[in-house]
Amino acid sequence: MGIEVVVEGLTKSFGRQNIWRDVSLTLPAGEVSVMLGPSGTGKTVFLKSLIGLLKPEKGRVLIDGVDMVNSPEKDIYETRKLFGLMFQDGALFGSLSLFDNIAFPLREHTRKKESEIRRIVMERIEVVGLLGAEGKLPGEISGGMRKRAGLARALVLDPQIILCDEPDSGLDPVRTAYLSQLLIDLNAQIDATMLIVTHNLDIAATVPDNMGMLFRRELVTFGPREVLLTSDEPVVSQFLGGRREGPIGMSEEKDAATLAAEADRAMPAAPRVIVPQLEPSPGLPPRRAVARRRERVMSMIDTLPPAARSAIRETYARDAAAATVTAPVAGSGA
Ligand SMILES: Nc1ncnc2c1ncn2[C@@H]1O[C@H](COP(=O)(O)OP(=O)(O)OP(=O)(O)O)[C@@H](O)[C@H]1O
Ligand SMILES: [Mg+2]
């Protein structure tokens, strides 16, 4: 089962360039979270800091009692084995077949027999829909297939925490939709804590339980999906609406004069509809995080903005109505 990741007051600079400061959030156990943010805001740096590959100068990342920033290197190395990591660029070895690429972490980090390795690798290859392609080299398959191979490799060590850096980049809309479903199905099957970095608005709207956003060297917000999907925070609504008008500019932040001119022309924002979150494919177990999340969100609901509150109540009322209809089987898997 997934483990909670607690980030406290994390600050990272390279030399004199501060990337972000004082980032605090908790990735709840077994839930799926998404991190948004314009290019260059340090999302990849954030993922690398969670697994201890980069060292922030301040703050802590707590996983099962180990601090991935300050604990002894051998503890960090052990804890890193709990992670499955899917890199932005796939990061496959070009001279190795998909099979050998996916088997790599098992050969590197375990003493499993070759027959056991074959069983695990083929199982993961099937999960990501690459059966038949295991003998191919990365250069012989499409970008989408390479992405899925990267995901299969992230899964071989039975990770309890999965980090995916832009799993959708370079995928067409249909493949992105399949990938979204795959991420939810994975979560249902292994109950891992997941953090996905993406620019894709469909993934953001349909996959995560929680969302956060990095902007201007800060974590602007992190919370239940309903909070961000109904947010009227300008930077959040600009990003999720994919609009040019707002604080995010092409290269840097816009200056005050441009913003003021835009505000004069501003149209009232259309009310946003919250699309339902994806459910696991038929035949899969329900996501175990769902019940935990409901309890967690309901305990904080009085602290949330009104729009988020009503969105959450609506979702749970709709779920309850659906559960009543299917009452005879409800709870059988619980
Ligand atoms: N090892 C490093 N040394 C120095 N600077 C770095 C290093 N890694 C990243 N940076 C800088 O940190 C900033 C954030 O980079 P990062 O790759 O995390 O952005 P990002 O949010 O992932 O962007 P994108 O959406 O384009 O992938 C950039 O200015 C980058 O140049
Ligand atoms: Mg990146």
CSV table of C-alpha atoms and ligand atoms in Angstrom, one decimal:
chain,number,residue,atom,x,y,z
A,1,MET,CA,0.0,0.0,0.0
A,2,GLY,CA,1.2,3.5,-0.8
A,3,ILE,CA,3.0,5.7,1.7
A,4,GLU,CA,2.5,9.3,2.6
A,5,VAL,CA,5.2,11.8,1.4
A,6,VAL,CA,5.5,14.8,3.7
A,7,VAL,CA,7.3,17.9,2.3
A,8,GLU,CA,8.1,20.6,4.7
A,9,GLY,CA,9.5,24.0,3.9
A,10,LEU,CA,11.6,22.9,0.9
A,11,THR,CA,13.8,25.5,-0.7
A,12,LYS,CA,16.1,24.8,-3.7
A,13,SER,CA,18.6,27.0,-5.5
A,14,PHE,CA,21.3,26.4,-8.0
A,15,GLY,CA,24.1,28.9,-7.0
A,16,ARG,CA,22.3,32.2,-6.7
A,17,GLN,CA,19.3,31.1,-8.8
A,18,ASN,CA,16.4,30.3,-6.5
A,19,ILE,CA,14.1,27.7,-8.1
A,20,TRP,CA,11.4,27.6,-5.5
A,21,ARG,CA,11.2,28.3,-1.8
A,22,ASP,CA,9.3,27.1,1.3
A,23,VAL,CA,7.3,24.4,-0.5
A,24,SER,CA,5.2,22.3,1.9
A,25,LEU,CA,2.6,19.7,1.0
A,26,THR,CA,1.6,16.1,1.8
A,27,LEU,CA,1.0,13.5,-0.9
A,28,PRO,CA,-1.7,11.4,0.8
A,29,ALA,CA,-1.0,7.7,0.9
A,30,GLY,CA,-2.3,5.9,-2.2
A,31,GLU,CA,-3.8,9.0,-3.8
A,32,VAL,CA,-3.0,10.4,-7.2
A,33,SER,CA,-1.7,14.0,-7.3
A,34,VAL,CA,-0.8,16.2,-10.2
A,35,MET,CA,1.8,19.0,-10.2
A,36,LEU,CA,1.2,21.8,-12.7
A,37,GLY,CA,3.2,24.8,-13.6
A,38,PRO,CA,4.6,26.7,-16.6
A,39,SER,CA,7.9,25.5,-18.2
A,40,GLY,CA,11.0,26.1,-16.1
A,41,THR,CA,9.2,26.5,-12.8
A,42,GLY,CA,11.2,23.6,-11.3
A,43,LYS,CA,8.8,20.7,-11.5
A,44,THR,CA,11.4,18.2,-12.6
A,45,VAL,CA,13.8,19.6,-9.9
A,46,PHE,CA,11.0,19.0,-7.4
A,47,LEU,CA,10.6,15.3,-8.4
A,48,LYS,CA,14.4,14.8,-8.2
A,49,SER,CA,14.4,16.4,-4.7
A,50,LEU,CA,11.7,14.0,-3.5
A,51,ILE,CA,14.0,11.0,-4.3
A,52,GLY,CA,17.1,12.7,-3.0
A,53,LEU,CA,18.9,13.0,-6.3
A,54,LEU,CA,19.0,16.8,-5.8
A,55,LYS,CA,19.6,18.4,-2.4
A,56,PRO,CA,17.5,21.4,-1.5
A,57,GLU,CA,19.3,23.7,0.9
A,58,LYS,CA,16.4,23.9,3.3
A,59,GLY,CA,13.5,21.7,4.4
A,60,ARG,CA,12.6,18.1,4.7
A,61,VAL,CA,11.0,15.3,2.7
A,62,LEU,CA,9.8,12.6,5.1
A,63,ILE,CA,9.0,9.1,3.9
A,64,ASP,CA,8.6,6.4,6.5
A,65,GLY,CA,10.8,8.3,9.0
A,66,VAL,CA,13.6,8.9,6.5
A,67,ASP,CA,14.4,12.5,5.4
A,68,MET,CA,15.4,12.3,1.8
A,69,VAL,CA,17.3,15.6,2.2
A,70,ASN,CA,19.2,15.2,5.4
A,71,SER,CA,19.3,11.5,6.4
A,72,PRO,CA,22.4,9.4,5.9
A,73,GLU,CA,23.0,8.5,2.3
A,74,LYS,CA,22.5,4.8,2.9
A,75,ASP,CA,19.0,5.4,4.3
A,76,ILE,CA,18.2,7.5,1.4
A,77,TYR,CA,19.4,4.8,-1.0
A,78,GLU,CA,17.2,2.2,0.7
A,79,THR,CA,14.2,4.4,0.7
A,80,ARG,CA,14.7,5.3,-3.0
A,81,LYS,CA,13.9,1.6,-3.7
A,82,LEU,CA,10.3,2.4,-2.7
A,83,PHE,CA,10.0,4.7,-5.8
A,84,GLY,CA,9.2,4.0,-9.4
A,85,LEU,CA,10.3,6.8,-11.6
A,86,MET,CA,9.2,7.6,-15.1
A,87,PHE,CA,11.5,10.3,-16.6
A,88,GLN,CA,10.4,13.1,-18.9
A,89,ASP,CA,12.5,11.8,-21.8
A,90,GLY,CA,11.8,8.1,-21.2
A,91,ALA,CA,15.6,7.6,-20.5
A,92,LEU,CA,15.7,4.1,-22.1
A,93,PHE,CA,19.1,2.6,-23.0
A,94,GLY,CA,19.2,2.8,-26.8
A,95,SER,CA,21.3,-0.3,-27.2
A,96,LEU,CA,19.1,-2.6,-25.0
A,97,SER,CA,15.8,-4.2,-26.1
A,98,LEU,CA,12.7,-3.1,-24.3
A,99,PHE,CA,12.8,-6.4,-22.3
A,100,ASP,CA,16.3,-5.7,-21.1
A,101,ASN,CA,15.5,-2.0,-20.4
A,102,ILE,CA,12.5,-3.0,-18.2
A,103,ALA,CA,14.5,-5.8,-16.5
A,104,PHE,CA,17.3,-3.4,-15.7
A,105,PRO,CA,16.2,-2.3,-12.2
A,106,LEU,CA,15.6,-5.9,-11.2
A,107,ARG,CA,19.0,-7.0,-12.3
A,108,GLU,CA,20.6,-4.0,-10.7
A,109,HIS,CA,18.8,-3.9,-7.3
A,110,THR,CA,17.7,-7.5,-6.7
A,111,ARG,CA,19.1,-11.0,-6.7
A,112,LYS,CA,16.2,-12.6,-8.5
A,113,LYS,CA,16.6,-15.5,-10.8
A,114,GLU,CA,16.3,-14.9,-14.5
A,115,SER,CA,13.1,-16.9,-14.7
A,116,GLU,CA,11.5,-14.7,-12.0
A,117,ILE,CA,12.7,-11.6,-13.8
A,118,ARG,CA,11.1,-12.8,-17.0
A,119,ARG,CA,7.8,-13.4,-15.3
A,120,ILE,CA,7.8,-9.9,-13.7
A,121,VAL,CA,8.9,-8.1,-16.8
A,122,MET,CA,6.4,-9.8,-19.1
A,123,GLU,CA,3.6,-9.0,-16.5
A,124,ARG,CA,4.5,-5.3,-16.6
A,125,ILE,CA,4.8,-5.3,-20.4
A,126,GLU,CA,1.3,-6.7,-20.5
A,127,VAL,CA,0.0,-4.0,-18.1
A,128,VAL,CA,1.2,-1.2,-20.3
A,129,GLY,CA,0.1,-2.9,-23.5
A,130,LEU,CA,3.5,-3.7,-25.1
A,131,LEU,CA,3.2,-7.5,-25.5
A,132,GLY,CA,5.0,-8.5,-28.7
A,133,ALA,CA,7.3,-5.5,-28.7
A,134,GLU,CA,9.7,-6.7,-26.0
A,135,GLY,CA,12.4,-7.6,-28.4
A,136,LYS,CA,12.5,-4.2,-30.1
A,137,LEU,CA,15.1,-1.5,-29.5
A,138,PRO,CA,13.8,1.9,-28.3
A,139,GLY,CA,14.8,3.4,-31.7
A,140,GLU,CA,12.4,1.0,-33.5
A,141,ILE,CA,9.2,1.9,-31.7
A,142,SER,CA,7.0,5.1,-31.5
A,143,GLY,CA,7.4,7.8,-28.8
A,144,GLY,CA,4.2,6.6,-27.2
A,145,MET,CA,5.5,3.1,-26.9
A,146,ARG,CA,8.7,4.4,-25.4
A,147,LYS,CA,6.7,6.3,-22.8
A,148,ARG,CA,4.8,3.1,-21.9
A,149,ALA,CA,8.1,1.2,-21.7
A,150,GLY,CA,9.4,3.8,-19.3
A,151,LEU,CA,6.3,3.3,-17.2
A,152,ALA,CA,6.7,-0.5,-17.3
A,153,ARG,CA,10.3,0.0,-16.1
A,154,ALA,CA,9.1,2.3,-13.3
A,155,LEU,CA,6.8,-0.6,-12.1
A,156,VAL,CA,9.1,-3.6,-11.9
A,157,LEU,CA,10.3,-3.1,-8.3
A,158,ASP,CA,6.7,-2.9,-7.0
A,159,PRO,CA,7.0,0.8,-6.1
A,160,GLN,CA,4.9,2.3,-3.3
A,161,ILE,CA,5.5,5.8,-4.7
A,162,ILE,CA,5.3,6.5,-8.4
A,163,LEU,CA,6.6,9.7,-9.9
A,164,CYS,CA,5.8,10.4,-13.6
A,165,ASP,CA,7.4,13.4,-15.3
A,166,GLU,CA,5.2,14.5,-18.2
A,167,PRO,CA,4.1,11.0,-19.1
A,168,ASP,CA,1.9,12.5,-21.9
A,169,SER,CA,4.5,14.7,-23.7
A,170,GLY,CA,4.6,13.8,-27.4
A,171,LEU,CA,1.4,11.7,-27.2
A,172,ASP,CA,-1.7,12.2,-29.4
A,173,PRO,CA,-5.0,12.9,-27.7
A,174,VAL,CA,-6.2,9.3,-28.0
A,175,ARG,CA,-3.0,7.9,-26.6
A,176,THR,CA,-3.2,10.5,-23.8
A,177,ALA,CA,-6.7,9.3,-22.9
A,178,TYR,CA,-5.5,5.7,-22.8
A,179,LEU,CA,-2.6,6.8,-20.6
A,180,SER,CA,-4.9,8.6,-18.2
A,181,GLN,CA,-6.9,5.4,-17.8
A,182,LEU,CA,-3.8,3.4,-17.4
A,183,LEU,CA,-2.6,5.6,-14.5
A,184,ILE,CA,-6.0,5.2,-12.7
A,185,ASP,CA,-6.0,1.4,-13.4
A,186,LEU,CA,-2.5,1.2,-12.0
A,187,ASN,CA,-3.5,3.0,-8.9
A,188,ALA,CA,-6.5,0.6,-8.4
A,189,GLN,CA,-4.2,-2.4,-8.8
A,190,ILE,CA,-1.3,-1.4,-6.6
A,191,ASP,CA,-2.6,1.4,-4.3
A,192,ALA,CA,0.7,3.4,-4.8
A,193,THR,CA,1.0,7.0,-4.0
A,194,MET,CA,1.4,8.8,-7.3
A,195,LEU,CA,2.6,12.2,-8.4
A,196,ILE,CA,2.3,13.2,-12.0
A,197,VAL,CA,3.9,16.3,-13.5
A,198,THR,CA,1.9,17.3,-16.6
A,199,HIS,CA,0.9,20.2,-18.8
A,200,ASN,CA,-2.1,18.3,-20.1
A,201,LEU,CA,-5.4,19.8,-19.1
A,202,ASP,CA,-7.4,16.6,-19.7
A,203,ILE,CA,-5.1,14.6,-17.4
A,204,ALA,CA,-5.4,17.4,-14.8
A,205,ALA,CA,-9.1,17.4,-15.0
A,206,THR,CA,-9.8,13.7,-15.0
A,207,VAL,CA,-7.0,11.8,-13.2
A,208,PRO,CA,-5.8,13.2,-9.9
A,209,ASP,CA,-7.3,13.3,-6.4
A,210,ASN,CA,-5.2,16.4,-5.6
A,211,MET,CA,-3.5,19.1,-7.6
A,212,GLY,CA,-0.8,21.6,-7.0
A,213,MET,CA,0.8,24.4,-9.0
A,214,LEU,CA,4.3,25.9,-8.9
A,215,PHE,CA,4.6,29.5,-10.1
A,216,ARG,CA,6.9,32.4,-9.4
A,217,ARG,CA,9.2,30.3,-7.2
A,218,GLU,CA,6.4,29.2,-4.9
A,219,LEU,CA,3.8,26.5,-4.5
A,220,VAL,CA,0.7,28.6,-5.3
A,221,THR,CA,-1.7,26.0,-4.1
A,222,PHE,CA,-2.0,22.3,-3.3
A,223,GLY,CA,-5.3,20.5,-2.4
A,224,PRO,CA,-8.2,18.4,-3.5
A,225,ARG,CA,-9.0,18.5,-7.2
A,226,GLU,CA,-12.2,20.3,-6.6
A,227,VAL,CA,-10.4,23.2,-5.1
A,228,LEU,CA,-8.2,23.8,-8.1
A,229,LEU,CA,-10.9,23.0,-10.7
A,230,THR,CA,-13.1,25.7,-9.1
A,231,SER,CA,-10.4,28.1,-8.2
A,232,ASP,CA,-10.6,31.8,-9.1
A,233,GLU,CA,-6.9,32.3,-8.3
A,234,PRO,CA,-5.8,34.0,-11.5
A,235,VAL,CA,-2.8,31.9,-12.2
A,236,VAL,CA,-4.6,28.7,-11.5
A,237,SER,CA,-7.7,29.5,-13.7
A,238,GLN,CA,-5.5,30.9,-16.5
A,239,PHE,CA,-3.5,27.7,-16.6
A,240,LEU,CA,-6.4,25.3,-16.3
A,241,GLY,CA,-8.4,27.4,-18.8
A,242,GLY,CA,-5.4,27.4,-21.2
A,243,ARG,CA,-5.8,31.2,-21.7
A,244,ARG,CA,-3.3,33.9,-22.7
A,245,GLU,CA,-5.0,36.5,-20.4
A,246,GLY,CA,-3.6,36.3,-16.9
A,247,PRO,CA,-0.3,36.5,-14.9
A,248,ILE,CA,1.5,33.8,-16.9
A,249,GLY,CA,3.3,35.2,-19.9
A,250,MET,CA,5.2,33.7,-22.8
A,251,SER,CA,8.7,33.8,-21.3
A,252,GLU,CA,8.5,35.5,-18.0
A,253,GLU,CA,5.8,36.9,-15.8
A,254,LYS,CA,3.9,39.8,-17.3
A,255,ASP,CA,4.5,43.2,-16.0
A,256,ALA,CA,1.9,45.2,-14.1
A,257,ALA,CA,1.0,47.5,-17.0
A,258,THR,CA,0.1,44.6,-19.3
A,259,LEU,CA,-1.9,43.0,-16.6
A,260,ALA,CA,-3.8,46.2,-15.9
A,261,ALA,CA,-4.6,46.6,-19.6
A,262,GLU,CA,-5.9,43.0,-19.7
A,263,ALA,CA,-8.0,43.6,-16.7
A,264,ASP,CA,-9.7,46.5,-18.4
A,265,ARG,CA,-10.7,44.3,-21.4
A,266,ALA,CA,-11.5,41.3,-19.2
A,267,MET,CA,-14.6,39.2,-19.9
A,268,PRO,CA,-16.3,37.6,-16.9
A,269,ALA,CA,-14.9,34.0,-16.7
A,270,ALA,CA,-17.4,31.3,-17.7
A,271,PRO,CA,-18.4,29.1,-14.8
A,272,ARG,CA,-16.3,26.0,-15.0
A,273,VAL,CA,-17.8,22.5,-15.1
A,274,ILE,CA,-16.1,19.8,-13.1
A,275,VAL,CA,-15.8,16.7,-15.2
A,276,PRO,CA,-16.0,13.5,-13.2
A,277,GLN,CA,-12.8,11.8,-12.2
A,278,LEU,CA,-11.9,8.6,-14.1
A,279,GLU,CA,-12.9,5.3,-12.5
A,280,PRO,CA,-10.9,2.1,-12.8
A,281,SER,CA,-11.7,-0.1,-15.9
A,282,PRO,CA,-14.4,-2.7,-15.4
A,283,GLY,CA,-13.2,-5.8,-13.7
A,284,LEU,CA,-10.5,-4.0,-11.7
A,285,PRO,CA,-10.8,-3.6,-7.9
A,286,PRO,CA,-12.0,-0.2,-6.7
A,287,ARG,CA,-9.3,2.3,-5.7
A,288,ARG,CA,-8.6,1.8,-2.1
A,289,ALA,CA,-7.6,5.5,-1.7
A,290,VAL,CA,-11.2,6.6,-2.5
A,291,ALA,CA,-12.6,5.9,0.9
A,292,ARG,CA,-9.6,7.3,2.7
A,293,ARG,CA,-9.7,10.4,0.6
A,294,ARG,CA,-13.4,11.0,1.2
A,295,GLU,CA,-12.8,10.9,5.0
A,296,ARG,CA,-9.8,13.3,4.6
A,297,VAL,CA,-11.6,15.8,2.4
A,298,MET,CA,-14.8,15.8,4.5
A,299,SER,CA,-12.7,16.5,7.6
A,300,MET,CA,-11.2,19.6,6.0
A,301,ILE,CA,-14.3,20.7,4.0
A,302,ASP,CA,-15.1,23.7,6.3
A,303,THR,CA,-11.8,25.2,5.5
A,304,LEU,CA,-12.3,25.1,1.7
A,305,PRO,CA,-13.7,27.9,-0.5
A,306,PRO,CA,-17.5,27.7,-1.1
A,307,ALA,CA,-17.2,26.7,-4.8
A,308,ALA,CA,-15.0,23.7,-3.9
A,309,ARG,CA,-17.3,22.8,-1.0
A,310,SER,CA,-20.3,22.5,-3.2
A,311,ALA,CA,-18.4,20.7,-5.9
A,312,ILE,CA,-17.3,18.1,-3.3
A,313,ARG,CA,-20.7,17.7,-1.9
A,314,GLU,CA,-22.2,17.2,-5.4
A,315,THR,CA,-19.7,14.6,-6.3
A,316,TYR,CA,-20.2,12.6,-3.1
A,317,ALA,CA,-24.0,12.9,-3.4
A,318,ARG,CA,-23.8,11.6,-6.9
A,319,ASP,CA,-21.6,8.7,-5.8
A,320,ALA,CA,-24.0,7.9,-3.0
A,321,ALA,CA,-26.9,7.9,-5.4
A,322,ALA,CA,-25.0,5.5,-7.7
A,323,ALA,CA,-24.2,3.3,-4.8
A,324,THR,CA,-27.8,3.0,-3.8
A,325,VAL,CA,-28.7,1.8,-7.2
A,326,THR,CA,-26.1,-0.9,-7.1
A,327,ALA,CA,-26.6,-1.6,-3.4
A,328,PRO,CA,-26.6,-5.4,-3.6
A,329,VAL,CA,-22.9,-5.5,-4.6
A,330,ALA,CA,-21.7,-2.3,-3.0
A,331,GLY,CA,-19.3,-3.0,-0.2
A,332,SER,CA,-18.5,-6.5,-1.3
A,333,GLY,CA,-14.9,-5.5,-2.1
A,334,ALA,CA,-14.4,-3.3,0.9
B,1,LIG,N1,21.3,20.5,-12.4
B,1,LIG,C1,21.0,21.8,-12.6
B,1,LIG,N2,21.9,22.8,-12.4
B,1,LIG,C2,21.6,24.1,-12.6
B,1,LIG,N3,20.3,24.5,-12.9
B,1,LIG,C3,19.4,23.6,-13.1
B,1,LIG,C4,19.7,22.2,-12.9
B,1,LIG,N4,18.5,21.5,-13.1
B,1,LIG,C5,17.6,22.4,-13.4
B,1,LIG,N5,18.1,23.6,-13.4
B,1,LIG,C6,17.3,24.9,-13.6
B,1,LIG,O1,16.1,24.8,-12.8
B,1,LIG,C7,15.0,25.5,-13.4
B,1,LIG,C8,13.8,24.6,-13.4
B,1,LIG,O2,14.1,23.4,-14.2
B,1,LIG,P1,13.1,22.2,-14.3
B,1,LIG,O3,13.6,21.3,-15.3
B,1,LIG,O4,12.8,21.6,-13.0
B,1,LIG,O5,11.7,22.9,-14.9
B,1,LIG,P2,10.3,22.2,-15.3
B,1,LIG,O6,9.3,22.9,-14.5
B,1,LIG,O7,10.5,20.8,-15.1
B,1,LIG,O8,10.2,22.7,-16.8
B,1,LIG,P3,9.5,21.8,-18.0
B,1,LIG,O9,8.0,22.0,-17.9
B,1,LIG,O10,10.0,22.6,-19.3
B,1,LIG,O11,10.0,20.4,-18.0
B,1,LIG,C9,15.5,25.8,-14.8
B,1,LIG,O12,15.9,27.2,-14.8
B,1,LIG,C10,16.8,25.0,-15.0
B,1,LIG,O13,17.7,25.6,-15.9
B,2,MG,MG,10.4,19.2,-16.4
